[in-house]
Structures are given as structure tokens and as C-alpha cells.
mmCIF file of C-alpha atoms and ligand atoms in Angstrom:
data_model
loop_
_atom_site.group_PDB
_atom_site.id
_atom_site.type_symbol
_atom_site.label_atom_id
_atom_site.label_comp_id
_atom_site.label_asym_id
_atom_site.label_seq_id
_atom_site.Cartn_x
_atom_site.Cartn_y
_atom_site.Cartn_z
ATOM 1 C CA MET E 78 -3.134 -3.486 14.176
ATOM 2 C CA THR E 79 -3.598 -0.487 15.689
ATOM 3 C CA LEU E 80 -3.121 2.811 14.313
ATOM 4 C CA THR E 81 -0.431 5.232 16.251
ATOM 5 C CA ALA E 82 0.132 9.175 16.456
ATOM 6 C CA ASP E 83 2.487 11.374 15.862
ATOM 7 C CA PRO E 84 1.488 14.921 15.570
ATOM 8 C CA THR E 85 5.099 15.975 14.596
ATOM 9 C CA ILE E 86 4.670 14.396 10.773
ATOM 10 C CA GLY E 87 0.791 14.865 10.727
ATOM 11 C CA ILE E 88 0.397 10.867 11.710
ATOM 12 C CA ALA E 89 -3.584 10.733 12.321
ATOM 13 C CA ARG E 90 -4.987 9.141 14.840
ATOM 14 C CA ASN E 91 -7.641 6.337 14.514
ATOM 15 C CA PRO E 92 -10.326 7.708 12.319
ATOM 16 C CA ALA E 93 -13.019 5.176 13.979
ATOM 17 C CA VAL E 94 -13.049 7.271 17.181
ATOM 18 C CA ASP E 95 -14.892 10.382 15.409
ATOM 19 C CA SER E 96 -17.865 9.702 12.663
ATOM 20 C CA THR E 97 -18.365 12.803 11.651
ATOM 21 C CA LEU E 98 -14.921 13.180 10.799
ATOM 22 C CA ALA E 99 -14.734 10.038 9.043
ATOM 23 C CA GLN E 100 -17.232 11.589 6.575
ATOM 24 C CA ALA E 101 -14.685 13.984 5.122
ATOM 25 C CA GLN E 102 -12.028 11.777 4.804
ATOM 26 C CA ARG E 103 -10.479 9.826 1.958
ATOM 27 C CA VAL E 104 -8.152 6.927 2.453
ATOM 28 C CA VAL E 105 -5.432 7.106 -0.803
ATOM 29 C CA THR E 106 -3.150 4.217 -0.927
ATOM 30 C CA GLY E 107 -1.477 2.305 -3.914
ATOM 31 C CA ASP E 108 1.127 -0.879 -4.592
ATOM 32 C CA ARG E 109 3.484 -1.631 -7.631
ATOM 33 C CA PRO E 110 1.977 -4.189 -9.581
ATOM 34 C CA THR E 111 5.227 -6.661 -9.461
ATOM 35 C CA GLY E 112 3.812 -9.414 -8.301
ATOM 36 C CA PRO E 113 1.291 -11.484 -6.464
ATOM 37 C CA LEU E 114 0.244 -10.123 -2.691
ATOM 38 C CA HIS E 115 1.285 -12.318 0.396
ATOM 39 C CA LEU E 116 0.881 -12.767 3.413
ATOM 40 C CA GLY E 117 2.847 -9.786 4.817
ATOM 41 C CA HIS E 118 0.804 -7.435 2.388
ATOM 42 C CA TYR E 119 -2.295 -9.099 3.842
ATOM 43 C CA ILE E 120 -1.675 -8.481 7.675
ATOM 44 C CA GLY E 121 -0.006 -5.153 7.126
ATOM 45 C CA THR E 122 -1.817 -3.252 5.102
ATOM 46 C CA LEU E 123 -4.777 -5.046 3.461
ATOM 47 C CA ALA E 124 -6.709 -6.039 6.259
ATOM 48 C CA ASN E 125 -6.411 -2.546 7.458
ATOM 49 C CA ARG E 126 -7.655 -0.901 3.993
ATOM 50 C CA VAL E 127 -11.158 -2.647 4.814
ATOM 51 C CA ARG E 128 -11.188 -1.846 7.940
ATOM 52 C CA LEU E 129 -11.093 1.492 7.460
ATOM 53 C CA GLN E 130 -13.562 1.404 4.259
ATOM 54 C CA ASN E 131 -16.044 -0.963 6.270
ATOM 55 C CA GLN E 132 -15.507 2.472 8.357
ATOM 56 C CA GLY E 133 -17.501 4.633 5.635
ATOM 57 C CA ILE E 134 -13.979 6.325 4.924
ATOM 58 C CA GLY E 135 -13.960 5.969 0.683
ATOM 59 C CA VAL E 136 -10.663 4.118 0.375
ATOM 60 C CA CYS E 137 -8.815 4.771 -3.110
ATOM 61 C CA ILE E 138 -6.081 2.430 -4.358
ATOM 62 C CA VAL E 139 -3.520 3.430 -7.114
ATOM 63 C CA ILE E 140 -2.106 0.838 -8.570
ATOM 64 C CA ALA E 141 1.477 2.122 -9.266
ATOM 65 C CA ASP E 142 2.255 1.075 -12.473
ATOM 66 C CA TYR E 143 4.554 4.060 -13.319
ATOM 67 C CA GLN E 144 6.819 3.019 -10.636
ATOM 68 C CA VAL E 145 6.990 -0.412 -11.582
ATOM 69 C CA ILE E 146 9.979 0.852 -13.693
ATOM 70 C CA THR E 147 11.403 3.556 -10.968
ATOM 71 C CA ASP E 148 13.793 0.395 -10.869
ATOM 72 C CA ARG E 149 13.978 -1.919 -13.432
ATOM 73 C CA ASP E 150 13.914 -1.612 -17.106
ATOM 74 C CA ALA E 151 10.349 -3.440 -17.900
ATOM 75 C CA ALA E 152 6.715 -2.962 -16.766
ATOM 76 C CA GLY E 153 6.379 -6.496 -17.135
ATOM 77 C CA PRO E 154 3.262 -8.617 -17.520
ATOM 78 C CA LEU E 155 1.392 -5.863 -16.583
ATOM 79 C CA ARG E 156 -2.510 -7.229 -17.824
ATOM 80 C CA ASP E 157 -2.247 -10.054 -15.832
ATOM 81 C CA ARG E 158 -0.434 -8.729 -13.190
ATOM 82 C CA VAL E 159 -3.219 -6.045 -12.515
ATOM 83 C CA ARG E 160 -5.826 -8.350 -13.115
ATOM 84 C CA ASN E 161 -4.271 -10.479 -10.140
ATOM 85 C CA LEU E 162 -3.959 -7.499 -7.642
ATOM 86 C CA VAL E 163 -7.592 -6.378 -8.469
ATOM 87 C CA ALA E 164 -8.774 -10.156 -7.534
ATOM 88 C CA GLU E 165 -6.919 -10.091 -4.469
ATOM 89 C CA TYR E 166 -8.445 -7.037 -3.335
ATOM 90 C CA LEU E 167 -11.613 -7.990 -4.181
ATOM 91 C CA ALA E 168 -11.062 -11.111 -2.384
ATOM 92 C CA ALA E 169 -9.988 -9.657 0.797
ATOM 93 C CA GLY E 170 -13.209 -7.113 0.835
ATOM 94 C CA ILE E 171 -12.290 -3.827 -0.871
ATOM 95 C CA ASP E 172 -15.877 -3.443 -2.159
ATOM 96 C CA PRO E 173 -15.882 -1.727 -5.751
ATOM 97 C CA ASP E 174 -19.331 -0.163 -5.074
ATOM 98 C CA ARG E 175 -17.649 1.770 -1.835
ATOM 99 C CA SER E 176 -13.674 2.022 -3.267
ATOM 100 C CA ILE E 177 -12.030 2.635 -6.129
ATOM 101 C CA ILE E 178 -9.044 0.912 -7.795
ATOM 102 C CA PHE E 179 -7.203 2.539 -10.699
ATOM 103 C CA PRO E 180 -4.190 2.020 -12.452
ATOM 104 C CA HIS E 181 -2.151 5.629 -12.403
ATOM 105 C CA SER E 182 -1.144 5.859 -15.879
ATOM 106 C CA LEU E 183 -4.399 6.072 -17.326
ATOM 107 C CA VAL E 184 -5.153 9.153 -15.541
ATOM 108 C CA PRO E 185 -3.495 11.640 -16.861
ATOM 109 C CA ALA E 186 -4.773 14.632 -15.115
ATOM 110 C CA LEU E 187 -2.475 13.670 -12.023
ATOM 111 C CA ASN E 188 0.647 13.072 -14.284
ATOM 112 C CA GLN E 189 0.073 17.140 -15.629
ATOM 113 C CA LEU E 190 0.544 18.000 -12.063
ATOM 114 C CA MET E 191 3.789 16.522 -11.560
ATOM 115 C CA LEU E 192 5.187 19.259 -13.630
ATOM 116 C CA PRO E 193 3.926 22.042 -10.907
ATOM 117 C CA PHE E 194 4.994 20.207 -8.043
ATOM 118 C CA LEU E 195 8.635 19.839 -9.063
ATOM 119 C CA SER E 196 9.039 23.748 -9.628
ATOM 120 C CA LEU E 197 8.258 23.336 -6.145
ATOM 121 C CA VAL E 198 10.993 21.462 -4.483
ATOM 122 C CA SER E 199 14.836 21.512 -4.821
ATOM 123 C CA GLU E 200 17.277 18.492 -6.422
ATOM 124 C CA ALA E 201 19.103 18.534 -2.958
ATOM 125 C CA GLU E 202 15.651 17.615 -1.246
ATOM 126 C CA LEU E 203 14.626 15.211 -3.330
ATOM 127 C CA HIS E 204 18.153 13.500 -3.286
ATOM 128 C CA ARG E 205 17.735 13.353 1.181
ATOM 129 C CA ASN E 206 14.858 11.492 0.785
ATOM 130 C CA PRO E 207 16.332 8.078 2.594
ATOM 131 C CA THR E 208 13.416 5.213 1.513
ATOM 132 C CA VAL E 209 14.892 6.608 -2.450
ATOM 133 C CA LYS E 210 18.201 5.706 -1.525
ATOM 134 C CA ALA E 211 17.650 2.979 0.066
ATOM 135 C CA GLU E 212 15.649 1.797 -2.946
ATOM 136 C CA SER E 213 18.203 2.988 -5.293
ATOM 137 C CA LEU E 214 21.321 0.968 -3.504
ATOM 138 C CA ALA E 215 19.345 -2.038 -3.268
ATOM 139 C CA SER E 216 18.932 -1.749 -7.357
ATOM 140 C CA ARG E 217 22.383 -1.676 -7.651
ATOM 141 C CA ARG E 218 22.007 0.214 -11.137
ATOM 142 C CA SER E 219 22.550 4.535 -11.398
ATOM 143 C CA MET E 220 19.601 6.398 -10.440
ATOM 144 C CA SER E 221 17.029 6.912 -12.226
ATOM 145 C CA ALA E 222 15.642 10.591 -12.800
ATOM 146 C CA LEU E 223 12.319 8.235 -11.694
ATOM 147 C CA LEU E 224 12.984 7.129 -9.203
ATOM 148 C CA LEU E 225 14.607 9.936 -7.790
ATOM 149 C CA THR E 226 11.102 12.286 -8.698
ATOM 150 C CA TYR E 227 8.559 8.915 -7.859
ATOM 151 C CA PRO E 228 7.787 10.729 -4.817
ATOM 152 C CA VAL E 229 6.614 13.982 -6.302
ATOM 153 C CA HIS E 230 4.616 11.401 -8.568
ATOM 154 C CA GLN E 231 3.300 10.108 -5.526
ATOM 155 C CA ALA E 232 2.293 13.108 -4.080
ATOM 156 C CA ALA E 233 0.399 14.221 -7.851
ATOM 157 C CA ASP E 234 -1.480 10.347 -6.687
ATOM 158 C CA ILE E 235 -2.353 10.942 -3.513
ATOM 159 C CA LEU E 236 -3.227 15.402 -3.916
ATOM 160 C CA ALA E 237 -4.860 15.194 -7.437
ATOM 161 C CA LEU E 238 -7.756 12.627 -5.857
ATOM 162 C CA ARG E 239 -7.454 14.919 -2.267
ATOM 163 C CA GLY E 240 -6.099 12.190 -0.133
ATOM 164 C CA THR E 241 -6.853 12.997 3.401
ATOM 165 C CA LEU E 242 -5.120 10.180 5.080
ATOM 166 C CA VAL E 243 -2.416 8.047 3.582
ATOM 167 C CA PRO E 244 -2.511 4.177 5.238
ATOM 168 C CA VAL E 245 1.519 3.736 4.760
ATOM 169 C CA GLY E 246 4.157 1.657 6.350
ATOM 170 C CA GLN E 247 7.266 3.130 8.124
ATOM 171 C CA ASP E 248 9.746 3.108 4.692
ATOM 172 C CA GLN E 249 6.594 5.349 2.854
ATOM 173 C CA LEU E 250 6.743 8.617 5.755
ATOM 174 C CA PRO E 251 9.017 10.917 3.736
ATOM 175 C CA HIS E 252 6.814 10.442 0.445
ATOM 176 C CA ILE E 253 4.094 11.950 3.104
ATOM 177 C CA GLU E 254 6.171 14.959 4.389
ATOM 178 C CA LEU E 255 6.884 15.679 0.966
ATOM 179 C CA THR E 256 3.294 15.296 -0.046
ATOM 180 C CA ARG E 257 3.022 17.728 3.065
ATOM 181 C CA LEU E 258 5.389 20.208 2.197
ATOM 182 C CA LEU E 259 4.169 20.166 -1.947
ATOM 183 C CA ALA E 260 0.981 21.184 -0.645
ATOM 184 C CA ARG E 261 2.292 24.111 1.536
ATOM 185 C CA ARG E 262 4.397 25.507 -0.854
ATOM 186 C CA PHE E 263 1.942 25.536 -3.514
ATOM 187 C CA ASN E 264 -0.707 27.325 -1.209
ATOM 188 C CA ASP E 265 1.534 29.557 -0.067
ATOM 189 C CA ARG E 266 2.466 30.262 -3.749
ATOM 190 C CA TYR E 267 -0.746 29.936 -5.212
ATOM 191 C CA GLY E 268 -3.614 30.274 -2.488
ATOM 192 C CA SER E 269 -5.391 27.473 -0.927
ATOM 193 C CA VAL E 270 -5.974 24.700 -2.761
ATOM 194 C CA PHE E 271 -4.886 21.363 -1.423
ATOM 195 C CA ALA E 272 -5.346 20.215 2.287
ATOM 196 C CA GLU E 273 -2.677 18.334 3.836
ATOM 197 C CA PRO E 274 -2.543 14.700 3.998
ATOM 198 C CA ARG E 275 -1.749 12.914 7.128
ATOM 199 C CA ALA E 276 -0.337 9.356 7.335
ATOM 200 C CA LEU E 277 -2.042 6.717 8.952
ATOM 201 C CA LEU E 278 1.553 4.395 10.279
ATOM 202 C CA THR E 279 0.266 1.029 10.341
ATOM 203 C CA ARG E 280 2.351 -0.457 13.210
ATOM 204 C CA ALA E 281 2.114 -3.953 11.938
ATOM 205 C CA PRO E 282 4.965 -5.764 12.695
ATOM 206 C CA ALA E 283 6.943 -6.616 9.285
ATOM 207 C CA VAL E 284 6.196 -10.206 8.755
ATOM 208 C CA LEU E 285 8.954 -12.462 8.443
ATOM 209 C CA GLY E 286 9.760 -14.840 5.427
ATOM 210 C CA THR E 287 10.566 -19.000 5.578
ATOM 211 C CA ASP E 288 14.263 -17.526 5.825
ATOM 212 C CA GLY E 289 14.238 -15.305 8.815
ATOM 213 C CA ALA E 290 14.565 -12.194 6.743
ATOM 214 C CA ARG E 291 11.960 -9.489 5.545
ATOM 215 C CA MET E 292 8.642 -11.105 3.436
ATOM 216 C CA SER E 293 9.137 -9.661 0.137
ATOM 217 C CA LYS E 294 8.183 -10.840 -3.303
ATOM 218 C CA THR E 295 12.220 -10.552 -4.187
ATOM 219 C CA ARG E 296 13.372 -12.441 -1.797
ATOM 220 C CA GLY E 297 11.119 -15.620 -2.463
ATOM 221 C CA ASN E 298 10.653 -16.222 0.661
ATOM 222 C CA THR E 299 6.825 -15.424 0.600
ATOM 223 C CA ILE E 300 3.398 -17.551 2.153
ATOM 224 C CA PRO E 301 1.360 -15.850 -1.568
ATOM 225 C CA LEU E 302 -2.428 -14.965 -1.043
ATOM 226 C CA GLY E 303 -2.882 -17.463 -3.830
ATOM 227 C CA ALA E 304 -0.991 -20.548 -2.473
ATOM 228 C CA THR E 305 -2.682 -24.170 -1.876
ATOM 229 C CA GLU E 306 -3.128 -25.378 1.537
ATOM 230 C CA ASP E 307 -0.586 -28.009 0.801
ATOM 231 C CA GLU E 308 1.822 -25.694 -0.409
ATOM 232 C CA THR E 309 1.466 -23.599 2.957
ATOM 233 C CA VAL E 310 1.889 -26.047 4.810
ATOM 234 C CA ALA E 311 4.680 -27.277 3.127
ATOM 235 C CA LYS E 312 6.091 -23.453 3.297
ATOM 236 C CA ILE E 313 5.695 -22.922 7.092
ATOM 237 C CA ARG E 314 7.091 -26.839 7.528
ATOM 238 C CA ALA E 315 10.470 -25.751 5.958
ATOM 239 C CA ALA E 316 10.481 -22.231 7.639
ATOM 240 C CA ARG E 317 13.323 -21.576 10.149
ATOM 241 C CA THR E 318 13.111 -21.553 13.304
ATOM 242 C CA ASP E 319 15.458 -22.881 16.683
ATOM 243 C CA SER E 320 16.898 -25.167 18.346
ATOM 244 C CA LEU E 321 15.353 -24.529 21.483
ATOM 245 C CA ARG E 322 12.508 -26.972 23.030
ATOM 246 C CA HIS E 323 9.778 -24.821 24.583
ATOM 247 C CA ILE E 324 8.044 -22.391 23.056
ATOM 248 C CA THR E 325 8.252 -18.567 24.036
ATOM 249 C CA PHE E 326 7.702 -14.995 23.364
ATOM 250 C CA ASP E 327 11.035 -13.041 22.917
ATOM 251 C CA ALA E 328 11.159 -10.829 19.621
ATOM 252 C CA HIS E 329 14.706 -10.321 20.276
ATOM 253 C CA ALA E 330 16.330 -13.519 21.303
ATOM 254 C CA ARG E 331 13.913 -15.767 19.064
ATOM 255 C CA PRO E 332 13.028 -13.777 15.894
ATOM 256 C CA GLN E 333 11.791 -16.381 13.474
ATOM 257 C CA VAL E 334 9.753 -18.362 16.504
ATOM 258 C CA ALA E 335 8.087 -15.141 17.739
ATOM 259 C CA ASN E 336 7.264 -14.179 13.965
ATOM 260 C CA LEU E 337 5.435 -17.006 13.597
ATOM 261 C CA LEU E 338 3.692 -16.292 17.388
ATOM 262 C CA LEU E 339 2.979 -13.112 15.757
ATOM 263 C CA VAL E 340 1.144 -13.971 12.765
ATOM 264 C CA ILE E 341 -0.441 -16.198 14.601
ATOM 265 C CA ALA E 342 -1.561 -13.634 16.830
ATOM 266 C CA GLU E 343 -2.589 -11.016 14.191
ATOM 267 C CA LEU E 344 -4.968 -13.480 12.504
ATOM 268 C CA THR E 345 -6.333 -14.459 15.207
ATOM 269 C CA GLY E 346 -6.647 -11.780 17.990
ATOM 270 C CA VAL E 347 -5.178 -13.732 21.107
ATOM 271 C CA GLU E 348 -1.595 -11.999 22.354
ATOM 272 C CA PRO E 349 1.101 -13.981 21.576
ATOM 273 C CA ALA E 350 2.758 -14.173 24.644
ATOM 274 C CA ALA E 351 -0.551 -16.719 25.268
ATOM 275 C CA VAL E 352 -0.157 -18.201 22.173
ATOM 276 C CA ALA E 353 3.667 -19.506 23.747
ATOM 277 C CA ASP E 354 2.068 -20.655 26.483
ATOM 278 C CA GLU E 355 -0.337 -22.739 24.748
ATOM 279 C CA ILE E 356 2.270 -24.082 22.811
ATOM 280 C CA SER E 357 5.127 -24.108 24.721
ATOM 281 C CA GLY E 358 6.405 -27.949 25.185
ATOM 282 C CA GLY E 359 4.872 -28.730 21.898
ATOM 283 C CA GLY E 360 7.619 -26.992 20.397
ATOM 284 C CA ALA E 361 8.287 -25.791 16.850
ATOM 285 C CA ALA E 362 6.443 -28.574 15.192
ATOM 286 C CA LEU E 363 3.391 -27.855 17.174
ATOM 287 C CA LEU E 364 3.999 -23.994 16.128
ATOM 288 C CA LYS E 365 4.157 -24.483 12.432
ATOM 289 C CA GLN E 366 1.051 -26.971 12.526
ATOM 290 C CA ARG E 367 -0.482 -24.185 14.206
ATOM 291 C CA ALA E 368 0.248 -21.456 12.157
ATOM 292 C CA ALA E 369 -0.495 -23.205 9.165
ATOM 293 C CA GLU E 370 -3.709 -24.068 10.444
ATOM 294 C CA VAL E 371 -4.400 -20.418 11.309
ATOM 295 C CA ILE E 372 -3.136 -18.896 7.902
ATOM 296 C CA ASN E 373 -5.248 -21.516 6.191
ATOM 297 C CA GLU E 374 -8.512 -21.046 7.637
ATOM 298 C CA SER E 375 -8.095 -17.216 7.814
ATOM 299 C CA LEU E 376 -7.523 -17.108 4.175
ATOM 300 C CA ARG E 377 -10.074 -19.709 2.873
ATOM 301 C CA GLY E 378 -13.071 -17.291 2.269
ATOM 302 C CA VAL E 379 -10.005 -15.134 0.536
ATOM 303 C CA ARG E 380 -8.942 -17.864 -1.471
ATOM 304 C CA ARG E 381 -11.919 -18.997 -2.830
ATOM 305 C CA ARG E 382 -13.312 -16.022 -3.670
ATOM 306 C CA ARG E 383 -9.644 -14.938 -5.646
ATOM 307 C CA LEU E 384 -9.841 -17.946 -8.034
ATOM 308 C CA GLU E 385 -13.571 -17.213 -8.391
ATOM 309 C CA LEU E 386 -12.576 -13.555 -9.504
ATOM 310 C CA LEU E 387 -9.501 -15.006 -11.564
ATOM 311 C CA ALA E 388 -12.156 -16.989 -13.716
ATOM 312 C CA ASP E 389 -13.688 -13.619 -15.105
ATOM 313 C CA PRO E 390 -11.373 -10.963 -16.358
ATOM 314 C CA THR E 391 -14.054 -9.251 -17.390
ATOM 315 C CA TYR E 392 -15.272 -8.046 -14.644
ATOM 316 C CA LEU E 393 -12.602 -7.795 -13.137
ATOM 317 C CA ASP E 394 -11.260 -5.283 -16.450
ATOM 318 C CA GLY E 395 -14.824 -3.280 -15.521
ATOM 319 C CA VAL E 396 -14.229 -2.640 -11.839
ATOM 320 C CA LEU E 397 -10.693 -1.111 -13.473
ATOM 321 C CA LEU E 398 -12.581 1.020 -15.960
ATOM 322 C CA ASP E 399 -15.146 2.387 -13.508
ATOM 323 C CA GLY E 400 -12.258 2.931 -11.169
ATOM 324 C CA VAL E 401 -10.478 5.463 -13.551
ATOM 325 C CA LEU E 402 -13.470 7.227 -14.658
ATOM 326 C CA GLN E 403 -14.334 8.315 -10.880
ATOM 327 C CA ALA E 404 -10.776 8.851 -10.701
ATOM 328 C CA ARG E 405 -10.366 10.903 -14.021
ATOM 329 C CA THR E 406 -12.951 12.967 -12.692
ATOM 330 C CA VAL E 407 -11.295 13.895 -9.603
ATOM 331 C CA ALA E 408 -7.922 14.573 -10.758
ATOM 332 C CA ASP E 409 -9.731 16.495 -13.682
ATOM 333 C CA SER E 410 -11.310 18.898 -11.415
ATOM 334 C CA THR E 411 -8.374 18.976 -9.034
ATOM 335 C CA LEU E 412 -5.976 19.894 -11.803
ATOM 336 C CA GLN E 413 -8.517 22.855 -13.437
ATOM 337 C CA ARG E 414 -8.146 24.144 -9.862
ATOM 338 C CA VAL E 415 -4.625 24.718 -10.029
ATOM 339 C CA ARG E 416 -4.818 26.086 -13.472
ATOM 340 C CA GLN E 417 -6.827 28.769 -12.085
ATOM 341 C CA ALA E 418 -4.680 29.401 -9.222
ATOM 342 C CA MET E 419 -1.574 29.559 -10.894
ATOM 343 C CA GLY E 420 -3.371 31.629 -14.264
ATOM 344 C CA MET E 421 -2.593 28.832 -16.677
ATOM 345 C CA ASP E 422 -6.319 28.653 -17.035
ATOM 346 C CA TYR E 423 -5.997 31.327 -20.125
ATOM 347 C CA LEU E 424 -7.546 29.208 -23.204
ATOM 348 C CA CYS E 425 -10.361 26.563 -23.447
ATOM 349 C CA VAL E 426 -10.297 23.903 -25.929
ATOM 350 C CA GLN E 427 -13.891 22.521 -26.766
ATOM 351 C CA GLY E 428 -14.818 19.365 -24.999
ATOM 352 C CA ASP E 429 -12.190 19.710 -22.197
ATOM 353 C CA PRO E 430 -13.269 19.733 -19.058
ATOM 354 C CA ALA E 431 -14.285 23.080 -17.291
HETATM 355 N N1 LIG D 617 5.131 3.990 -3.465
HETATM 356 C C1 LIG D 617 4.394 2.956 -2.637
HETATM 357 C C2 LIG D 617 4.353 1.835 -2.548
HETATM 358 O O1 LIG D 617 6.143 1.377 -2.865
HETATM 359 C C3 LIG D 617 3.251 2.868 -3.971
HETATM 360 C C4 LIG D 617 1.631 3.635 -3.824
HETATM 361 C C5 LIG D 617 1.998 5.363 -5.230
HETATM 362 C C6 LIG D 617 1.547 4.695 -3.297
HETATM 363 N N2 LIG D 617 1.186 5.837 -5.105
HETATM 364 C C7 LIG D 617 0.730 5.996 -3.525
HETATM 365 C C8 LIG D 617 0.913 4.229 -1.802
HETATM 366 C C9 LIG D 617 0.094 7.071 -3.433
HETATM 367 C C10 LIG D 617 -0.247 5.817 -1.088
HETATM 368 C C11 LIG D 617 -0.334 6.923 -1.830
HETATM 369 O O2 LIG D 617 4.546 0.980 -1.561
#
């Protein structure tokens, strides 16, 4: 996975190249707690977050629980889902001593930032967000005001925590552009409070599911991180490929075969064309066998730690509570600066953060 640069929308270069720069960076990323993580998350984002953390950059992971109800009626079994997410982050290598994980519903200051931010953007601008439009269409219901405004809430997550780097997939770029726009507009109107965060575009190929479509929870075509080795073998064996005998790497003409090759490549660091050469006449059967082996080997430690962690919910809740306290400290002080800049700090309530 490489990090690409596009100066037009403030996408960062790989921050590892400059370790002094790394000191000042803070990564803010997030997930909606709608279900367990899968291989697509692992390859696409999780491994990348762990890498950034291990480069010495502070990583904040927002569990975006309020975002669950942007496109459905109920938040679902949050306690189990959130604990499971925490176990999966930690199992994959997120270290709670260096990174923080917290649900955004427990940090009131960042919700309060939403109000001044909403005043800085027009309804028409919100309606132009292509990701919101796509999510609205996919939900097959009329767009809620929360769906329309959640990118502003996401900007509040990022800016309240003073994130400077936001590792995201392509679909999230409009939200980062909006975050930058809100920071600029706020600064222009009230004086310089916010730094403009940059998107760190993850160029990991979108991992296809076992049916050949994009891997996603809603399609039920995933390899969950928590699947057993046997389940993984069975799922990969049932994955769609094509009828050509020889294995070659051709992302256009042979997307399903290419997908398995890319999964092996991402997990082993070997180029996909080289993996194809090696398998060649072994055909789809050997390709699937190799893919299942590589996935199981790569995830073995993660899966073992995941189960150990899930057996200790008190510990997992403690990690979250710790994260909440740290996030509140930063977000409260950001809100305080915002209120000062706006002239809204005209009355102090005893006991509130000064
Ligand atoms: N909208 C993001 C997603 O669907 C989740 C998210 C919420 C997020 N808050 C964030 C991502 C802050 C980055 C930063 O994946």
C-alpha cells in the first residue's frame, strides 16, 4: 500500500519521509460500528493505521456511532459491536498506550462544534457532496437531515481533535475537502484557530468479495477478520473465478482472479504478476489454496489475540473510557478556543473547563 500525493486537495505525502514532521502530526480516522471488520478493512485501512502509529504518529480512531443512524432507523447492538471493533483494532496492532479509540457520542464538545460549523456552509454545498448522494441512493429512502449534514459532523470530529492527517479511501475525499473549507472559513471569519488537515489517500485496491463485487458487510461476501481458518478455506474455495486454465494477472479482463492475486500480493509483499507466474498452470484451484493459506497465516496472530481480547470485556471498556477522557480533554480545549474566537465565552459556569 503506498500513499499518493495530490496537492490540489491537500493530500499528504508519506509522512514517514520526514520524522520531524511526524512529531507534529495527529492522525484522525474512524469507522461506523455497523458490524465486524473484514479482510478488506485489514488490507485497506487497518494495516495502514498500525503503520502510521508505529512511525510515531498519534492515531485517534473515532467510533462513529452517531453515523450509524444516517441511513437506518436503529443504532443496533452497539455494546457488542463496539467492543468487537476495539478487540479487532488492538488485535491488529493498535496500541492503546500510543493511540486513542473512542465513540464520538461520548464527547459532547465535538457535537457542540457542529452548530458554528453548520453556519459556515450552505445547504446547496451540502447537497453537492457525491458520497452523500451515493449513500442516500443506496439507502433507498428519503435523505435525512443527518445524512445530509454528517460530513459537517465528521469535520467536527477531525477539527475538534486537531487532526492533521486523515487516512481515507477515495469516497471520503469530499468530506476532507469540506473539513478544510470549514477550517478556512472559520479562520477567515473569527481568526486563526484551525490548521487545515490533509487527506492521506490509501491506494490499496478495493478488495472484492467472494462473489466478485466489492467486499462489503451489506453484501455478505466478506472474509471476516474473525472467521476461522476452515471458514476462510471454504469461503475462498467458493469464490468466483473464471474458466481459463492458466493464472495470469489482468485486472481488467480477469477481475476475480486478479483480486485473489492482489490479496496474496498485499499480504506477502510479492508483486501480483509474480504470484501469477508462480501459480500459472496450477489454475484456480491452486490459486485459491494459496490465497487461503496466505490469509490464514497472515491473520493467525490477529485472530488469536482477537479471541483473547474478546474474553476480557472489562479491559476493552477500559480502553474506550481512557480514550473518551483523552478525547474530551482535547475537544473541550478546542471548543473553548472556538468560543473565545467567536466571543461566546461571555459567561463562565463554575466547574466547566476554563
Ligand atoms: N465517515 C467515515 C466512514 O464512513 C467514518 C468517520 C467518522 C471518520 N468520523 C471520522 C473518518 C473522522 C475519518 C475521520 O468511513
